[in-house]
């Protein structure tokens, strides 16, 4: 069986909240000014109550509203594939499967949470949503969700991407969203950045500052983050819950579960339902591999420490693997993997040895993306190509060891908006970049001075 599909009746009816099963209590969020632990009320100007409750929930399962499942049915359950042609191309003894999230209207996993966030906002009377976007996938997903629920969407898009990926902007505008290249002069945070550097290319952390400032300042407006938050990862668990059923249909259980990490939402969404088995002792030997770019190596080179999620330092301080909130990653094409820190639950699990991390160079991942296009057919996003690359490494290691190995990775999205990047790669013109080690050391000095976790 090459393509394993589930009927609509197998669409999950609840999300999985890993916070209920973490090996230790997650560290509290801290107030950005006082650095004291903060409670749910901090988020009231930014998020609807339902999402604040989900953020702090310790319930293992949270029901998916019928209206959200109805919209999910446009593209879910998504298919799981056996990558048999890739296996032959690699001449490996391993079996490779991939879950394909590229079938959503926006072309990635991101609508899984965009739809849920727009739904809860609509329910509580929100009229407008603001958000950040890097390469534009999150902005696209939220623009789509805004059109479904009739909400105005304003997107602060990292300026360098805004100019590099004009069609992403057009996509967002087609769904009715308004897009600004960030930093802008619309917010105090943006004006402060421009005063220091009028040519600032922007960063995700800057866009978050602008989007949250606008949401906090208007009663009719809330903020919709694309990753990192607990509830975002929880919404994404529809991916892993479906994939588990599909692996069962295939008569297999993975030895290795792989996904790429930007902020951690597709990684958490895909792996946590499998990780639940490991944490419960049912599958203690299953391994979990997080793939990241060597240009923004949060898990492999960052520090496990409290940091701000944004440059204006107005968002809650979280315990994460971070390369520092002032870090400006080299302009690699995997724009979705350029966040300076990752989701707290993922970082906790990595810190406790449940998740391994690998970092790859841009050239390495494009080599695999092209092999994949020529074996499996799909042209996949540069972000997803990091997961592919880690899956291929596992398959090659299995061949060397002469072992069977069942590998499943999350294919988080398609690469149809990344043709400029593929063009550069095929022409041998992918830009080089300096290894960021030294700058990471500098940026880590910008961390807030909070007592370190014991
Ligand atoms: C945004 C994005 C990512 C990275 O974000 P996470 O929150 O880490 O999942 C990865 N792949 C694709 C296709 C994306 O759009």
XYZ file of C-alpha atoms and ligand atoms in Angstrom:
469
model
C 0.000 0.000 0.000
C 1.599 3.221 -1.200
C -0.937 5.831 -0.083
C -2.721 5.242 3.177
C -5.908 7.256 3.536
C -8.443 7.445 6.342
C -12.174 8.046 5.931
C -13.634 11.335 7.256
C -15.034 9.346 10.174
C -11.431 8.810 11.344
C -10.772 12.530 11.672
C -9.728 12.934 15.332
C -12.432 14.372 17.590
C -10.001 15.575 20.262
C -6.556 17.101 20.443
C -3.786 15.599 22.573
C -2.231 17.855 25.221
C 1.215 16.512 26.106
C 1.441 18.783 29.155
C -0.604 16.107 30.978
C 2.164 13.544 30.362
C 5.392 15.543 30.617
C 8.010 13.922 32.864
C 8.167 17.081 34.982
C 6.086 20.198 35.450
C 6.775 22.794 32.768
C 8.504 25.933 34.055
C 6.154 28.879 34.587
C 6.060 31.768 32.136
C 7.547 34.955 33.570
C 6.324 38.505 33.301
C 8.575 40.335 30.793
C 9.150 43.286 33.132
C 9.115 41.822 36.646
C 10.381 38.340 35.684
C 7.883 36.958 38.241
C 5.724 33.959 37.277
C 2.613 35.141 35.455
C -0.904 33.790 35.255
C -3.547 33.476 32.525
C -4.735 37.094 33.009
C -1.529 38.334 31.336
C -2.825 37.067 27.995
C -6.318 38.602 28.231
C -5.602 41.595 25.935
C -4.005 39.299 23.351
C -5.948 36.033 23.183
C -9.539 34.833 23.536
C -10.382 33.149 26.861
C -10.823 29.691 25.312
C -7.254 29.715 24.013
C -5.872 31.082 27.295
C -7.564 28.154 29.069
C -6.024 25.740 26.563
C -2.603 27.319 27.042
C -2.676 26.561 30.768
C -4.675 23.315 30.534
C -3.321 20.107 32.039
C -6.172 17.988 30.610
C -4.830 15.199 28.402
C -7.590 15.496 25.774
C -9.436 18.572 24.513
C -12.519 18.185 22.349
C -12.302 19.590 18.808
C -15.400 21.743 18.113
C -17.678 20.357 15.358
C -17.332 23.539 13.321
C -13.527 23.187 13.340
C -13.748 19.516 12.297
C -16.091 20.535 9.494
C -13.453 22.906 8.094
C -10.665 20.347 8.685
C -12.632 18.039 6.380
C -11.721 20.258 3.417
C -8.311 18.513 3.457
C -8.218 16.112 6.424
C -7.460 13.351 7.175
C -4.300 13.982 5.165
C -2.575 11.039 3.446
C 0.368 9.017 4.740
C 2.679 7.631 2.068
C 5.155 4.803 1.961
C 8.190 6.316 0.199
C 9.001 3.152 -1.737
C 10.594 4.920 -4.705
C 12.810 6.956 -2.373
C 13.744 3.734 -0.551
C 14.837 2.224 -3.873
C 16.763 5.379 -4.795
C 18.625 5.104 -1.474
C 19.025 1.325 -1.732
C 18.164 1.062 1.937
C 16.917 -1.739 4.153
C 14.791 0.831 6.007
C 11.124 1.548 5.419
C 10.307 5.241 5.046
C 6.840 6.730 5.482
C 5.769 10.349 5.346
C 2.691 12.197 6.487
C 1.737 14.770 3.864
C 0.467 18.102 5.213
C 0.874 19.857 1.858
C -2.769 19.111 0.943
C -4.249 22.014 2.944
C -5.446 25.147 1.092
C -2.388 27.072 2.296
C -0.040 24.185 1.430
C 1.236 23.386 4.937
C 0.248 22.095 8.390
C -0.400 25.635 9.632
C -4.157 25.822 8.917
C -4.685 23.094 11.582
C -4.217 25.750 14.255
C -5.194 28.819 12.191
C -8.721 27.440 11.791
C -9.010 26.635 15.500
C -7.683 30.049 16.569
C -9.971 31.932 14.186
C -12.943 29.871 15.394
C -12.426 30.677 19.106
C -11.809 34.335 18.316
C -14.998 34.557 16.292
C -16.944 32.882 19.091
C -15.776 35.530 21.575
C -16.517 38.507 19.329
C -13.048 39.342 17.976
C -13.255 41.376 14.759
C -9.600 41.573 13.755
C -6.537 39.333 14.075
C -2.898 40.401 13.837
C 0.056 38.133 13.353
C 3.684 37.722 12.351
C 4.915 35.742 9.384
C 8.362 34.891 8.060
C 8.316 33.163 4.695
C 4.562 33.706 4.641
C 3.176 30.239 5.373
C 1.659 31.225 8.706
C 0.268 34.477 7.337
C -1.282 32.525 4.464
C -2.856 30.002 6.835
C -4.326 32.745 9.023
C -5.525 34.722 5.991
C -7.359 31.585 4.838
C -8.823 31.031 8.328
C -9.878 34.696 8.500
C -11.760 34.316 5.241
C -13.536 31.199 6.585
C -14.691 32.973 9.764
C -15.072 36.485 8.350
C -12.316 38.110 10.436
C -10.023 40.928 9.275
C -6.419 39.720 9.263
C -3.367 42.015 9.443
C -0.008 40.362 8.812
C 3.413 41.765 9.747
C 5.655 39.974 7.279
C 9.435 39.935 7.802
C 10.610 42.599 5.348
C 13.267 40.520 3.591
C 10.677 37.797 2.846
C 8.065 40.355 1.814
C 10.349 41.398 -1.010
C 11.684 37.893 -1.775
C 8.286 36.166 -1.873
C 5.781 38.570 -3.441
C 3.403 35.740 -4.354
C 2.935 34.819 -0.693
C 1.696 38.355 -0.128
C -0.665 38.025 -3.093
C -1.941 34.736 -1.665
C -2.733 36.416 1.675
C -4.385 39.349 -0.105
C -6.453 36.951 -2.221
C -7.934 35.607 1.019
C -8.587 39.201 2.073
C -5.723 39.895 4.490
C -3.654 43.100 4.700
C 0.122 42.602 4.666
C 2.851 45.004 5.847
C 6.630 44.592 5.487
C 7.966 44.587 9.067
C 9.508 46.588 10.720
C 6.881 49.252 9.890
C 6.283 52.756 11.231
C 2.784 51.668 12.376
C 3.934 50.556 15.825
C 6.255 51.896 18.522
C 8.271 48.662 18.342
C 8.714 49.035 14.581
C 9.603 52.734 14.831
C 12.231 52.005 17.476
C 13.875 49.397 15.253
C 13.783 51.700 12.205
C 15.278 54.561 14.199
C 18.306 52.376 14.913
C 18.472 50.700 11.523
C 16.322 52.157 8.736
C 17.342 49.250 6.487
C 16.519 46.493 8.954
C 15.536 43.345 7.007
C 13.205 42.362 9.857
C 12.968 39.138 11.840
C 10.228 36.961 13.276
C 10.884 38.352 16.747
C 10.395 41.913 15.419
C 7.181 40.981 13.590
C 5.817 39.408 16.786
C 6.521 42.654 18.649
C 4.585 44.689 16.111
C 1.636 42.281 15.886
C 1.248 41.943 19.670
C 1.538 45.699 20.185
C -1.289 46.343 17.755
C -3.492 43.629 19.306
C -2.880 44.851 22.858
C -3.812 48.394 21.858
C -7.232 47.640 20.343
C -10.322 46.123 21.944
C -11.591 44.522 18.731
C -8.237 42.930 17.885
C -6.424 39.811 19.098
C -3.083 38.241 18.254
C -2.751 34.825 16.610
C 0.688 33.196 17.000
C 1.753 30.546 14.492
C 3.916 28.342 16.707
C 5.645 27.899 20.103
C 2.526 28.209 22.320
C 1.222 25.014 23.979
C -2.190 25.294 22.393
C -0.707 25.696 18.913
C 1.218 22.425 19.280
C -1.927 20.814 20.707
C -4.052 21.844 17.699
C -1.406 20.326 15.461
C -1.703 16.893 17.097
C -4.398 15.974 14.555
C -1.361 15.203 12.359
C 0.178 12.630 14.688
C -3.156 11.155 15.808
C -4.041 10.426 12.181
C -0.535 9.177 11.424
C -0.723 6.662 14.279
C -3.906 5.172 12.834
C -2.370 5.111 9.377
C 0.773 3.338 10.633
C -1.515 0.803 12.267
C -3.279 0.256 8.939
C 0.153 -0.259 7.377
C 0.860 -2.842 10.080
C 3.889 -0.913 11.328
C 5.070 1.145 14.290
C 7.963 3.595 13.793
C 11.444 3.089 15.230
C 12.234 6.711 14.394
C 9.845 9.679 14.199
C 11.213 12.786 12.472
C 10.082 16.368 11.930
C 11.676 19.758 11.333
C 11.661 22.469 13.989
C 11.086 26.186 13.481
C 9.068 27.053 16.564
C 8.114 23.416 17.057
C 4.471 23.230 16.012
C 4.676 20.601 13.276
C 7.227 18.671 15.326
C 4.983 18.646 18.391
C 1.834 18.029 16.392
C 3.322 15.082 14.556
C 5.489 13.442 17.201
C 3.623 13.960 20.499
C 0.953 11.287 19.942
C 3.849 8.817 19.355
C 5.876 10.315 22.209
C 2.946 9.607 24.510
C 3.684 5.877 23.984
C 7.331 6.394 24.882
C 6.571 8.469 27.973
C 4.038 5.849 29.126
C 6.693 3.131 28.742
C 4.791 1.326 25.959
C 7.416 2.053 23.281
C 10.556 2.989 25.195
C 12.910 2.477 22.238
C 11.203 4.677 19.654
C 13.505 7.609 18.863
C 12.481 11.159 18.069
C 14.613 13.328 15.809
C 14.271 17.097 15.420
C 15.856 18.584 12.276
C 16.907 22.234 12.199
C 19.059 24.488 9.984
C 22.691 24.997 10.985
C 22.017 28.697 10.304
C 19.614 28.897 13.261
C 20.606 25.945 15.464
C 18.464 26.430 18.559
C 18.436 22.808 19.763
C 21.983 21.832 18.786
C 23.791 25.096 19.643
C 21.383 27.162 21.730
C 21.177 27.436 25.474
C 18.357 25.982 27.591
C 17.414 29.183 29.374
C 14.680 31.736 29.900
C 14.328 34.145 26.974
C 11.910 36.624 25.420
C 9.991 35.452 22.354
C 10.136 38.936 20.786
C 12.631 41.778 20.357
C 10.514 44.427 22.117
C 10.508 42.150 25.192
C 6.829 42.529 25.906
C 5.870 38.845 25.509
C 6.111 36.343 28.372
C 9.575 35.050 29.145
C 9.744 31.281 28.564
C 12.219 28.507 29.302
C 13.394 27.405 25.844
C 16.402 26.364 23.800
C 17.390 29.745 22.417
C 20.120 31.391 20.370
C 19.094 34.763 21.846
C 16.240 37.106 20.956
C 18.606 39.489 19.145
C 19.939 36.741 16.861
C 19.544 37.500 13.145
C 19.902 34.240 11.239
C 21.625 34.240 7.850
C 19.047 34.633 5.048
C 18.497 30.930 4.315
C 15.496 29.899 2.216
C 13.833 27.905 5.005
C 12.244 31.090 6.363
C 9.931 29.059 8.607
C 12.900 27.671 10.561
C 14.467 30.991 11.511
C 12.865 31.492 14.910
C 15.395 32.060 17.706
C 13.757 29.676 20.210
C 11.413 26.679 20.346
C 8.257 25.568 22.108
C 8.767 25.038 25.868
C 7.393 21.453 25.927
C 9.685 20.415 23.074
C 12.696 21.976 24.802
C 11.868 20.253 28.076
C 11.633 16.876 26.321
C 14.892 17.525 24.441
C 16.600 18.559 27.663
C 15.462 15.311 29.307
C 16.759 13.171 26.456
C 13.499 12.166 24.798
C 14.267 14.115 21.609
C 17.511 14.143 19.583
C 18.412 17.120 17.399
C 20.397 17.419 14.143
C 21.385 20.535 12.234
C 21.798 20.616 8.444
C 23.212 23.046 5.956
C 21.093 24.583 3.247
C 22.915 22.730 0.473
C 22.393 19.370 2.210
C 18.641 19.789 2.445
C 18.162 20.967 -1.137
C 20.110 17.965 -2.447
C 17.541 15.735 -0.743
C 14.569 17.857 -1.824
C 15.605 17.360 -5.452
C 16.138 13.613 -4.971
C 12.679 13.473 -3.394
C 11.043 15.371 -6.261
C 12.646 12.920 -8.701
C 11.651 9.821 -6.710
C 8.420 10.582 -4.834
C 7.211 13.361 -7.119
C 6.376 16.098 -4.628
C 8.353 19.343 -4.604
C 8.517 20.059 -0.901
C 9.230 23.131 1.200
C 12.829 23.892 2.229
C 11.621 23.607 5.863
C 10.226 20.104 5.312
C 13.420 19.166 3.468
C 15.235 19.311 6.811
C 13.014 16.508 8.121
C 13.506 14.620 4.865
C 17.270 14.966 5.213
C 17.203 13.553 8.759
C 14.971 10.676 7.606
C 17.399 9.895 4.771
C 20.325 9.925 7.224
C 18.471 7.386 9.361
C 17.773 5.223 6.312
C 21.416 5.317 5.226
C 22.569 4.482 8.747
C 20.221 1.473 8.713
C 21.809 0.311 5.478
C 25.314 0.614 6.920
C 24.219 -1.288 10.021
C 22.415 -3.857 7.852
C 19.294 -3.338 9.952
C 15.626 -2.982 9.221
C 14.342 0.355 10.498
C 10.921 1.959 10.212
C 11.161 5.714 9.776
C 8.282 8.142 9.533
C 8.677 11.849 8.935
C 6.328 14.778 8.701
C 6.240 16.452 5.320
C 5.039 19.794 6.632
C 4.355 21.546 3.321
C 4.862 22.007 -0.398
C 7.591 24.160 -1.939
C 5.675 25.749 -4.778
C 6.450 29.253 -3.540
C 10.133 28.433 -3.237
C 11.021 28.149 -6.906
C 13.529 30.991 -6.553
C 15.386 28.866 -4.019
C 15.249 25.747 -6.198
C 16.413 27.864 -9.140
C 19.449 29.023 -7.149
C 20.203 25.475 -6.040
C 19.912 23.968 -9.524
C 22.138 26.734 -10.923
C 24.730 26.056 -8.196
C 24.157 29.523 -6.797
C 22.814 28.909 -3.284
C 24.362 31.685 -1.227
C 27.012 30.696 1.315
C 26.663 31.873 4.876
C 28.984 32.097 7.830
C 28.494 29.552 10.616
C 26.715 31.622 13.260
C 28.547 30.251 16.343
C 30.255 33.471 17.339
C 27.170 35.609 16.918
C 25.157 33.146 18.984
C 27.593 33.622 21.857
C 27.089 37.398 21.572
C 23.313 37.118 21.355
C 23.124 34.853 24.395
C 24.316 37.806 26.459
C 20.908 39.403 25.744
C 19.044 36.821 27.821
C 17.100 38.067 30.828
C 18.872 37.515 34.136
C 16.637 34.859 35.651
C 17.888 32.187 38.042
C 18.675 29.122 35.902
C 16.613 25.959 36.312
C 18.184 23.492 38.731
C 6.150 27.230 9.420
C 6.612 25.981 8.832
C 7.525 25.153 9.517
C 8.145 25.518 10.832
O 7.274 25.846 11.856
P 7.012 24.897 13.093
O 6.178 25.696 14.018
O 8.316 24.495 13.662
O 6.278 23.725 12.547
C 7.896 23.977 8.917
N 7.419 23.605 7.724
C 6.546 24.374 7.030
C 6.082 23.908 5.703
C 6.119 25.576 7.574
O 5.249 26.321 6.903
